[in-house]
Coordinates of C-alpha atoms and ligand atoms in Angstrom, one line a residue:
X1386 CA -10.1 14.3 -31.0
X1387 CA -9.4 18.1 -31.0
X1388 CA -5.8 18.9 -29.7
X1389 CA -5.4 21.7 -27.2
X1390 CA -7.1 20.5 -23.5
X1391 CA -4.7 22.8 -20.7
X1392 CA -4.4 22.8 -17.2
X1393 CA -5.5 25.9 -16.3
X1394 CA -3.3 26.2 -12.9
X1395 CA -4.9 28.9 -11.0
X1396 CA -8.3 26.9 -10.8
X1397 CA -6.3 24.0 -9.5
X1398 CA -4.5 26.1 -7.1
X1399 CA -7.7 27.6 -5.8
X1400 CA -9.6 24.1 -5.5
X1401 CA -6.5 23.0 -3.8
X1402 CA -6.6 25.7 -1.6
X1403 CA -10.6 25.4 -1.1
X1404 CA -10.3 21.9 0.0
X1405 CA -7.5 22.5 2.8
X1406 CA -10.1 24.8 4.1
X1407 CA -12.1 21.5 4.9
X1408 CA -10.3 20.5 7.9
X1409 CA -7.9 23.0 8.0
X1410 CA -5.7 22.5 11.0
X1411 CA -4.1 25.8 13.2
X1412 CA -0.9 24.4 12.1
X1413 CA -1.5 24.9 8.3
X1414 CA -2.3 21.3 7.5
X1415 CA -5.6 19.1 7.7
X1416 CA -7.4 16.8 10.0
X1417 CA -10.2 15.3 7.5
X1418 CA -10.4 11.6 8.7
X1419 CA -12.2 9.3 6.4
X1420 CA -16.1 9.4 6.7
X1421 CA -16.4 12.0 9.1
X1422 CA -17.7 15.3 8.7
X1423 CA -15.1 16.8 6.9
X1424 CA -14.6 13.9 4.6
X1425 CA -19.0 14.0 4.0
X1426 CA -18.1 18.1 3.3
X1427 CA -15.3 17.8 0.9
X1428 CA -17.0 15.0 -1.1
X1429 CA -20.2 17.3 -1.1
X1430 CA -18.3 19.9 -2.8
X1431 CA -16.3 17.5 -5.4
X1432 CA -20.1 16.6 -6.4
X1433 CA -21.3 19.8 -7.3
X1434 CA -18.1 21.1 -8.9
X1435 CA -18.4 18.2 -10.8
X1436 CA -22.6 18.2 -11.7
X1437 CA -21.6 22.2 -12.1
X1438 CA -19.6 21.3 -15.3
X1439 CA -22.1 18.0 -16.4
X1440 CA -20.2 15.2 -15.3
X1441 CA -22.5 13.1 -13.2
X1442 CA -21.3 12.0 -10.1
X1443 CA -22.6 8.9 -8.7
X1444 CA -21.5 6.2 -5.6
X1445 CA -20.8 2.8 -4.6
X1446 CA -21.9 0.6 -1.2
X1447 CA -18.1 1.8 -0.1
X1448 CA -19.0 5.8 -0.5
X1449 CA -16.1 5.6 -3.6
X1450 CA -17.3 9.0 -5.1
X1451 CA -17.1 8.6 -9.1
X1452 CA -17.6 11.8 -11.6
X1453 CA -18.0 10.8 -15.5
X1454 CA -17.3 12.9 -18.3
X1455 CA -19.0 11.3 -21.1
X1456 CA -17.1 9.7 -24.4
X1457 CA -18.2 9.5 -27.9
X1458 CA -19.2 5.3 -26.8
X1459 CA -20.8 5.0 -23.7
X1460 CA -20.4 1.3 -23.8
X1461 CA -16.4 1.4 -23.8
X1462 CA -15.1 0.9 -20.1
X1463 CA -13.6 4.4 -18.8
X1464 CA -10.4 6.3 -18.4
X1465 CA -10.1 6.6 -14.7
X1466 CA -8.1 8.9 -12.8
X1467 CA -8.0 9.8 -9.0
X1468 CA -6.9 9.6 -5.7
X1469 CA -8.3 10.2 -2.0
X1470 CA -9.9 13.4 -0.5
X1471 CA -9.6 11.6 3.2
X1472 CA -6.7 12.5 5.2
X1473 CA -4.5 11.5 8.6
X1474 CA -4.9 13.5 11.9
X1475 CA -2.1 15.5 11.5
X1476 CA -2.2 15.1 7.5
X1477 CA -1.0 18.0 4.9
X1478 CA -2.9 20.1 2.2
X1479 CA -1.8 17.6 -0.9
X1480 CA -2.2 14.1 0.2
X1481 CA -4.4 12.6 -2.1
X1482 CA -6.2 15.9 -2.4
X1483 CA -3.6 17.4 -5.2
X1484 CA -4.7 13.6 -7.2
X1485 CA -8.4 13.9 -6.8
X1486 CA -8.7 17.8 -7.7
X1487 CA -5.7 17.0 -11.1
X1488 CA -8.1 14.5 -12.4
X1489 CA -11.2 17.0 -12.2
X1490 CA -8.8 19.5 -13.5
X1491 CA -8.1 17.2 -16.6
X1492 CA -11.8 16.6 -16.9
X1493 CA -12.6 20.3 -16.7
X1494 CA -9.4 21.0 -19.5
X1495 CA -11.1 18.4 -21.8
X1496 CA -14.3 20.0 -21.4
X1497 CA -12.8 23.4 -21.4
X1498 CA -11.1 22.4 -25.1
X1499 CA -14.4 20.7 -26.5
X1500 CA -13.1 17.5 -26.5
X1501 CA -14.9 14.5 -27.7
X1502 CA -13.0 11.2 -26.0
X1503 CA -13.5 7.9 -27.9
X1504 CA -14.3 7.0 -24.3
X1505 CA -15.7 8.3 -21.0
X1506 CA -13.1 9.4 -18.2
X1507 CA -14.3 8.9 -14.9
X1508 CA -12.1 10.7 -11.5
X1509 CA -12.7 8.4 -8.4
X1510 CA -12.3 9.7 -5.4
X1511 CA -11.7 6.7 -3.1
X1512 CA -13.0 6.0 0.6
X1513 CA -10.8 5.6 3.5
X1514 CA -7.3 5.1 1.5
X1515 CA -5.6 6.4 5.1
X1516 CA -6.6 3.8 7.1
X1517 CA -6.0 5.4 10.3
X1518 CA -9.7 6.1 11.9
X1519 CA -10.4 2.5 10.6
X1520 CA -8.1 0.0 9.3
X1521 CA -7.3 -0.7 6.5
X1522 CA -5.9 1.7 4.4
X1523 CA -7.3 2.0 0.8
X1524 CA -10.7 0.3 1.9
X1525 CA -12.7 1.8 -0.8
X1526 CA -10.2 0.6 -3.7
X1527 CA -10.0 -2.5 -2.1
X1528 CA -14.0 -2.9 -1.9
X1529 CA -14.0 -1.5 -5.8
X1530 CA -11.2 -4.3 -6.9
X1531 CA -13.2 -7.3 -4.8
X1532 CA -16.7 -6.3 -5.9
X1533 CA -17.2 -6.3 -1.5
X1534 CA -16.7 -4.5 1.3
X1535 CA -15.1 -7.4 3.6
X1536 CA -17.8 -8.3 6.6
X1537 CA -15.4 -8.0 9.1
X1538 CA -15.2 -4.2 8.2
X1539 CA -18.2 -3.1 8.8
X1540 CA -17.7 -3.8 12.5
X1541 CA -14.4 -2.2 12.6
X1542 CA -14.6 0.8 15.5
X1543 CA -12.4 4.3 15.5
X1544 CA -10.4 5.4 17.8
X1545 CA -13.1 7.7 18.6
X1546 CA -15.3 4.6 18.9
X1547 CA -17.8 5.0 15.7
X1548 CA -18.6 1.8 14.1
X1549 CA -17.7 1.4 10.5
X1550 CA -20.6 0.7 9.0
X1551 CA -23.1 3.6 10.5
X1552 CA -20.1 6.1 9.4
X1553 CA -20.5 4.5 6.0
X1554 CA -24.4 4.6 6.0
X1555 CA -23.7 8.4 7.1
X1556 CA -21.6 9.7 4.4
X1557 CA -23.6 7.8 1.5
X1558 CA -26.4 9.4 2.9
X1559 CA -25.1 12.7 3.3
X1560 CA -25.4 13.0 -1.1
X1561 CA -29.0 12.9 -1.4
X1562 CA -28.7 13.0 -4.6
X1563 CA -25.4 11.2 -5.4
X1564 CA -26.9 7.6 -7.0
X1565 CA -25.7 4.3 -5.7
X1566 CA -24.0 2.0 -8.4
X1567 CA -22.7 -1.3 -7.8
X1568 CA -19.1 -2.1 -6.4
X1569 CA -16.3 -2.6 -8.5
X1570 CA -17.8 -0.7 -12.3
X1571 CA -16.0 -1.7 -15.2
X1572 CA -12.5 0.8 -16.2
X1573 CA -9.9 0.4 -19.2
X1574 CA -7.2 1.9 -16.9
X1575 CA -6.1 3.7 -14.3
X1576 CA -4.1 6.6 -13.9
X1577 CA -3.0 8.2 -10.1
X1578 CA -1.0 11.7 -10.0
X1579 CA 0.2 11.6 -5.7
X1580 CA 2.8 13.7 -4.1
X1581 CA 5.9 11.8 -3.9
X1582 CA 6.0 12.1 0.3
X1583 CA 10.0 11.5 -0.2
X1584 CA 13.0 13.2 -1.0
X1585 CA 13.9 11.4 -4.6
X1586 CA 12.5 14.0 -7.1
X1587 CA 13.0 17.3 -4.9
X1588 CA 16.8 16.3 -4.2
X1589 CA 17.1 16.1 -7.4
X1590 CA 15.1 19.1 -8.6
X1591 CA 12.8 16.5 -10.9
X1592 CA 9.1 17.4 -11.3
X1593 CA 7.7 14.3 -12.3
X1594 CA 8.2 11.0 -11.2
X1595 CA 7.7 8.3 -13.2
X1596 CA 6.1 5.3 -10.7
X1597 CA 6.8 1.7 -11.4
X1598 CA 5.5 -0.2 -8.9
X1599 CA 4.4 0.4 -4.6
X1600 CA 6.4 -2.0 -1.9
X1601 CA 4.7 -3.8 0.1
X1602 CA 3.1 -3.5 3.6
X1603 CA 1.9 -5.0 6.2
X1604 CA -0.1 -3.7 9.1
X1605 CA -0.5 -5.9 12.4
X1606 CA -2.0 -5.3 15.8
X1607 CA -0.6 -6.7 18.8
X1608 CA -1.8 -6.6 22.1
X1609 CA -0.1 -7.6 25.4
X1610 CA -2.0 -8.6 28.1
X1611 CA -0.4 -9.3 31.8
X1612 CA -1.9 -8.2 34.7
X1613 CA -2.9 -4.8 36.4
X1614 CA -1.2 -4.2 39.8
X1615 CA -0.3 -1.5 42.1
X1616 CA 2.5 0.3 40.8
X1617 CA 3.9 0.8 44.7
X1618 CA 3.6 -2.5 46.5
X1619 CA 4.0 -5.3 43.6
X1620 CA 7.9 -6.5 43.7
X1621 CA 9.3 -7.3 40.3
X1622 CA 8.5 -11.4 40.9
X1623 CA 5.2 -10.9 40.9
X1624 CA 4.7 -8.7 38.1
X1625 CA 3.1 -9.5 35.0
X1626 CA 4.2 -6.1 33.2
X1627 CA 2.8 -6.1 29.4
X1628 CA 5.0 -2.8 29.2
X1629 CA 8.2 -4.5 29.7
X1630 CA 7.7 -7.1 26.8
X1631 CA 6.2 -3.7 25.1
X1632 CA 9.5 -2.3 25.4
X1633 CA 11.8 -5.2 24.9
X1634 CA 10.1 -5.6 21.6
X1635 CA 9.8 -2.2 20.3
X1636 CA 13.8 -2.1 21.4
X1637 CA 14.8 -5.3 19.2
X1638 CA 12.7 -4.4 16.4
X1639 CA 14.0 -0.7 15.7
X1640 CA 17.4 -2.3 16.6
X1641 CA 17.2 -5.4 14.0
X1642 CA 15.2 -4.3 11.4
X1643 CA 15.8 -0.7 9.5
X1644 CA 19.9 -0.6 10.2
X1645 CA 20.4 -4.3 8.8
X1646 CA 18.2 -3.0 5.2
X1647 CA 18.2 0.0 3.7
X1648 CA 14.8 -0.7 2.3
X1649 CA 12.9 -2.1 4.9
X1650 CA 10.5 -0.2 6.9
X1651 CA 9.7 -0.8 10.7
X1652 CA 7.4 2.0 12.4
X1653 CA 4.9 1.8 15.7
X1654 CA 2.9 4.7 15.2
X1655 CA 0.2 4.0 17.7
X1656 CA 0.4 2.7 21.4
X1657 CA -2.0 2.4 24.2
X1658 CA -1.8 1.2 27.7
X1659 CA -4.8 0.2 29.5
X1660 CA -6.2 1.6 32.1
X1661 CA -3.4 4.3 31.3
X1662 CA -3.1 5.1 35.3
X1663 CA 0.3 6.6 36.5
X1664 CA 0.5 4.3 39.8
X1665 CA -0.9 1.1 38.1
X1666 CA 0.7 -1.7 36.4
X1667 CA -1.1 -1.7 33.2
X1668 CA -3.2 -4.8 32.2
X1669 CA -3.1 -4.2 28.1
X1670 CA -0.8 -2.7 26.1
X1671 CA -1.7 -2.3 22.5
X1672 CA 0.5 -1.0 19.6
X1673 CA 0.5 -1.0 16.0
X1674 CA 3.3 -2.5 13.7
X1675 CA 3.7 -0.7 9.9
X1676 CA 6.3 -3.0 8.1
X1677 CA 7.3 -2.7 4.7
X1678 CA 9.8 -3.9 2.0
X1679 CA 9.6 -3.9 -2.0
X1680 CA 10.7 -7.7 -1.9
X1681 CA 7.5 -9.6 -1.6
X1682 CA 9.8 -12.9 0.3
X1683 CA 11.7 -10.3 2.5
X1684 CA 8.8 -8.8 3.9
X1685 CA 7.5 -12.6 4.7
X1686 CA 10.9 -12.9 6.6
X1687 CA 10.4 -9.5 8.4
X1688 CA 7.0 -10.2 9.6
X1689 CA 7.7 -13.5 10.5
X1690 CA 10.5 -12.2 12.8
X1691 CA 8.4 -9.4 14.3
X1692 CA 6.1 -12.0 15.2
X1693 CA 8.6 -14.1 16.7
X1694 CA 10.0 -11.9 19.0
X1695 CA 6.7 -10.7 20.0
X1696 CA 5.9 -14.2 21.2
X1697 CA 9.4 -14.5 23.3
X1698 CA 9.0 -11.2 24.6
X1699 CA 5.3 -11.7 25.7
X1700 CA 6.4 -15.0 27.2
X1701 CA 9.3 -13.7 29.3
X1702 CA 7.3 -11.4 30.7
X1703 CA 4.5 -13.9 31.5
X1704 CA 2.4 -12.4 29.1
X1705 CA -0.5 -12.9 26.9
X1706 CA -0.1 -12.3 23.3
X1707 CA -2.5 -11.5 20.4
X1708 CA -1.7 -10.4 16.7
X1709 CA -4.2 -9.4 14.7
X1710 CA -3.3 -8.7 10.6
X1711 CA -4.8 -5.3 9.4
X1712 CA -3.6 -4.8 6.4
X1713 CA -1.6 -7.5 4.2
X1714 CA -0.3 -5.2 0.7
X1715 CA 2.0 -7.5 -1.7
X1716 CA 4.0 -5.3 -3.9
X1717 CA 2.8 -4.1 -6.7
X1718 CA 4.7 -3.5 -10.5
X1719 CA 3.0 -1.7 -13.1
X1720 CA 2.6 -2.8 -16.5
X1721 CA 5.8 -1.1 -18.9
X1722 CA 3.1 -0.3 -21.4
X1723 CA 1.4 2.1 -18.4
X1724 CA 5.1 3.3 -17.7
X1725 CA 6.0 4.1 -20.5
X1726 CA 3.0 5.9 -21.2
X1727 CA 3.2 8.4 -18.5
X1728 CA 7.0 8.5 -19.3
X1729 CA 5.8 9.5 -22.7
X1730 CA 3.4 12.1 -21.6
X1731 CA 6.4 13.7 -19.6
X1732 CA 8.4 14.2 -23.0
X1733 CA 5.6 15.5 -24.5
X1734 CA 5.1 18.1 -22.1
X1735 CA 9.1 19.4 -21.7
X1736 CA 9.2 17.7 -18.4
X1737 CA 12.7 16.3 -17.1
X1738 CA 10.9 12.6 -15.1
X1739 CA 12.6 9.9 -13.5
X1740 CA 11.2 6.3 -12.5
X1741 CA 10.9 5.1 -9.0
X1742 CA 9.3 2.5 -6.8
X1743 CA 6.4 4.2 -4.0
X1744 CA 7.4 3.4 -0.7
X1745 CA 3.9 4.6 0.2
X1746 CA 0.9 2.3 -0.6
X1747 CA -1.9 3.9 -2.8
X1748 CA -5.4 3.1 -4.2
X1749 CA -3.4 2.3 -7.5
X1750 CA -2.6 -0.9 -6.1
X1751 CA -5.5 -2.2 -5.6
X1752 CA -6.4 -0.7 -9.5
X1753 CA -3.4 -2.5 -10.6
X1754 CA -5.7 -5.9 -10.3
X1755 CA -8.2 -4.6 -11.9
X1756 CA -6.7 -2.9 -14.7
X1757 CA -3.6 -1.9 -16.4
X1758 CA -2.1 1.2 -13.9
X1759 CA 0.5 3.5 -13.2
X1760 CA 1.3 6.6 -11.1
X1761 CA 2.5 9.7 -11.4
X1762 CA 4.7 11.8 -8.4
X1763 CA 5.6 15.5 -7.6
X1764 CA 8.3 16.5 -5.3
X1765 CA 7.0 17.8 -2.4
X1766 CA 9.3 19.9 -0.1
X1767 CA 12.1 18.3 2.4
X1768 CA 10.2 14.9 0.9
X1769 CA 7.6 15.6 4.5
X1770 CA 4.3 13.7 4.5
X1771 CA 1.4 12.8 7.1
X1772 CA 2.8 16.2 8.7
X1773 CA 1.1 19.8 8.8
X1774 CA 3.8 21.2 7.0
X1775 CA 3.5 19.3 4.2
X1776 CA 4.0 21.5 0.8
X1777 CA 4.5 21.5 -2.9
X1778 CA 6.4 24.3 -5.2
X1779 CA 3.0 25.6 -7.5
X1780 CA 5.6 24.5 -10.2
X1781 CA 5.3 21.2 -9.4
X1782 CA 1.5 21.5 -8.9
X1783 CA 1.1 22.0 -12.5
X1784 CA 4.1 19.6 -13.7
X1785 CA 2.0 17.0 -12.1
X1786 CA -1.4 17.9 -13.3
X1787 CA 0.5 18.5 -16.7
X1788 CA 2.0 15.0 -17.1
X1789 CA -1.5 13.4 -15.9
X1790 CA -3.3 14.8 -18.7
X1791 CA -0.7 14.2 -21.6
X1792 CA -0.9 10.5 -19.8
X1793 CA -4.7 10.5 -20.0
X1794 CA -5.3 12.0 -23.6
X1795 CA -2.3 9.7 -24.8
X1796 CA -4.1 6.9 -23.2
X1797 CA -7.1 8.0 -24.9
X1798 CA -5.6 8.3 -28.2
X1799 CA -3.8 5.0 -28.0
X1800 CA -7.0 3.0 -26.9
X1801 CA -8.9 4.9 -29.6
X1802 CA -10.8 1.8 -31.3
X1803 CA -10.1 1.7 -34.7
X1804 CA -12.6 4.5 -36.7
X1805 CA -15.9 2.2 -37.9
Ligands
LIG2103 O1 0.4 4.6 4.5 C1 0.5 4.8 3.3 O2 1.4 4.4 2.7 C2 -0.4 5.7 2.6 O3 0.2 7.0 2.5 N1 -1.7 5.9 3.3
LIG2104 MN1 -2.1 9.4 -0.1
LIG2105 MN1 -1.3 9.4 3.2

């Protein structure tokens, strides 16, 4: 293999800032919810960058987006590298994004350089890893890993009512031209370059984190159903009020959970009272419950506790109560080979890296059962994520993209099979 493949940072910098266009919000972030649109626009324009430079994308039944940069034998499973092009509502400019667009700029620098890989590298650009138009999160990895898309899926419906599957059917169709492989293609290993969405590395002025492994999480949704009366003329006996139990549990959750563990995460992002009428009693409420904890038998404990007071709460309000599971996420450790690895590629490059768990989940997870994987973080500032203002120092934009090729090509040369 030729030495001498570069990141060339202004083409990443551009790409990064082409994309952000694609969704672009008036508050300087991005609203590019999986499979709409937006989503079918940027993965149009990750096709043709990448058929513009020979690397031939193709699909799967979950609308994973794969480009392949060919090796020297086409028969060896690939190099993969990527990340996710979808975004929350209120998302920023390098979630997932600043992954997806380092692994076609470590494609392009291999190209760029001439170089002949003892094996193909593929970037995949993964369907859905937000989960928040339509749980849950990482869908497409999860489909890839499982060689399925889970039935119960395909009926899921958005917030803006849209039925999983016809968004899926949309956005596969919306590349003409984009071939449709089989779920779940074979890979040697898996590489992720993310932002680090906390404050770790920035604080301490790090550019490269060195990933070991992603907590758990668990996503539920539970929904209270009492009875609708008039807000005026119903005395407190004869209410059935699911936003008292609502409240009682939200209270005891936020109170019990976070203060009594530094590593545990409680938060209800979403919440919805039906009808939603100022002068009625409401019949349903509905909230969401993200819980998370690196300790696999801690976060059995915490979510067998959030259920349990949902249950009491529900009852002594005279309540009905159902929890559905959205998203069950054991934690995750990658293999000390992969680690090491990327820790390697760090040195290599003059980078100052440190190791650290994710508290975020990613698509690498899901990898991580399928092959060996690791990840790769950059600081990103005030350690903001799944906010407009997210941002990252153009430093750290190449640091990243820097350590995610010296990983890759010291993959590559360390999987080499031994010369015929
Ligand atoms: O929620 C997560 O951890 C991921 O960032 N979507
Ligand atoms: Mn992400
Ligand atoms: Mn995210």
């Amino acid at each position: 293999m030729k030495a001498g493949p570069a990141i060339r940072e202004e083409r990443l910098h551009d790409r990064l800032a082409r994309f952000a266009r694609i969704g672009a919000t008036a508050r300087g972030g991005v609203n590019r919810q999986a499979l709409t649109e937006g989503d079918r626009e940027a993965r149009a324009l990750l096709a043709e960058l990448g058929r513009t430079r020979g690397f031939a994308p193709r699909q799967d039944a979950a609308a994973n987006l794969f480009l392949r940069r060919e090796g020297r034998d086409p028969s060896l499973p690939p190099l993969m590298l990527g990340s996710h092009l979808d975004t929350q509502p209120t998302g920023g400019r390098f979630d997932g994004a600043l992954g997806v667009l380092a692994a076609l700029e470590v494609l392009e620098a291999l190209e760029d350089a001439g170089v002949e890989t003892p094996r193909a590298v593929e970037l995949a650009c993964w369907t859905n890893e937000e989960g928040s138009r339509f749980a849950p999160g990482a869908m497409g990895s999860q489909a890839f890993a499982a060689g399925a898309l889970a039935p119960e899926w395909l009926e899921a419906r958005s917030p803006d009512g849209a039925r999983l599957a016809d968004e899926l059917d949309g956005t596969l169709r919306a590349l003409p031209g984009v071939p449709i492989a089989r779920l779940g293609t074979p890979l040697a290993a898996y590489l992720e370059l993310h932002i680090e969405q906390g404050p770790v590395l920035e604080r301490e002025n790090i550019p490269v984190g060195v990933v070991t492994g992603i907590q758990g999480t668990v996503w539920l949704e539970v929904v209270i159903e009492g009875r609708a009366a008039h807000a005026g003329t119903t005395p407190l006996a004869f209410r059935r009020d699911p936003m008292v139990a609502a409240g009682a549990i939200l209270h005891t959750l936020h109170e019990g959970i976070m203060p009594g563990d530094d590593d545990a995460r409680f938060t209800v992002g979403r919440i919805d009272a039906y009808p939603g009428s100022v002068n009625a009693i409401p019949e349903r409420v509905t909230f969401s419950v993200d819980l998370r904890h690196p300790d696999a038998e801690t976060l059995g404990e915490l979510e067998r506790r959030v259920r349990a007071v949902c249950r009491r709460e529900a009852e002594r309000a005279g309540c009905a109560l159902t929890l559905r599971p959205l998203v069950h996420m054991p934690p995750v450790a990658f293999p000390a080979a992969m680690v090491e690895l990327v820790e390697a590629g760090a040195r290599r490059a003059g980078l100052a890296s440190r190791r650290l768990v994710s508290g975020a989940f990613h698509d690498a997870l899901y990898l991580a059962s399928r092959a060996p994987a690791a990840m790769i973080f950059c600081p990103c500032r005030d350690g903001v994520s799944h906010n407009e203002a997210e941002d990252v120092e153009p430093r750290f934009v190449a640091a990243g993209a820097t350590a995610l090729l010296e990983a890759a090509t010291g993959f590559l040369r360390s999987s080499a099979p031994a010369a015929a």
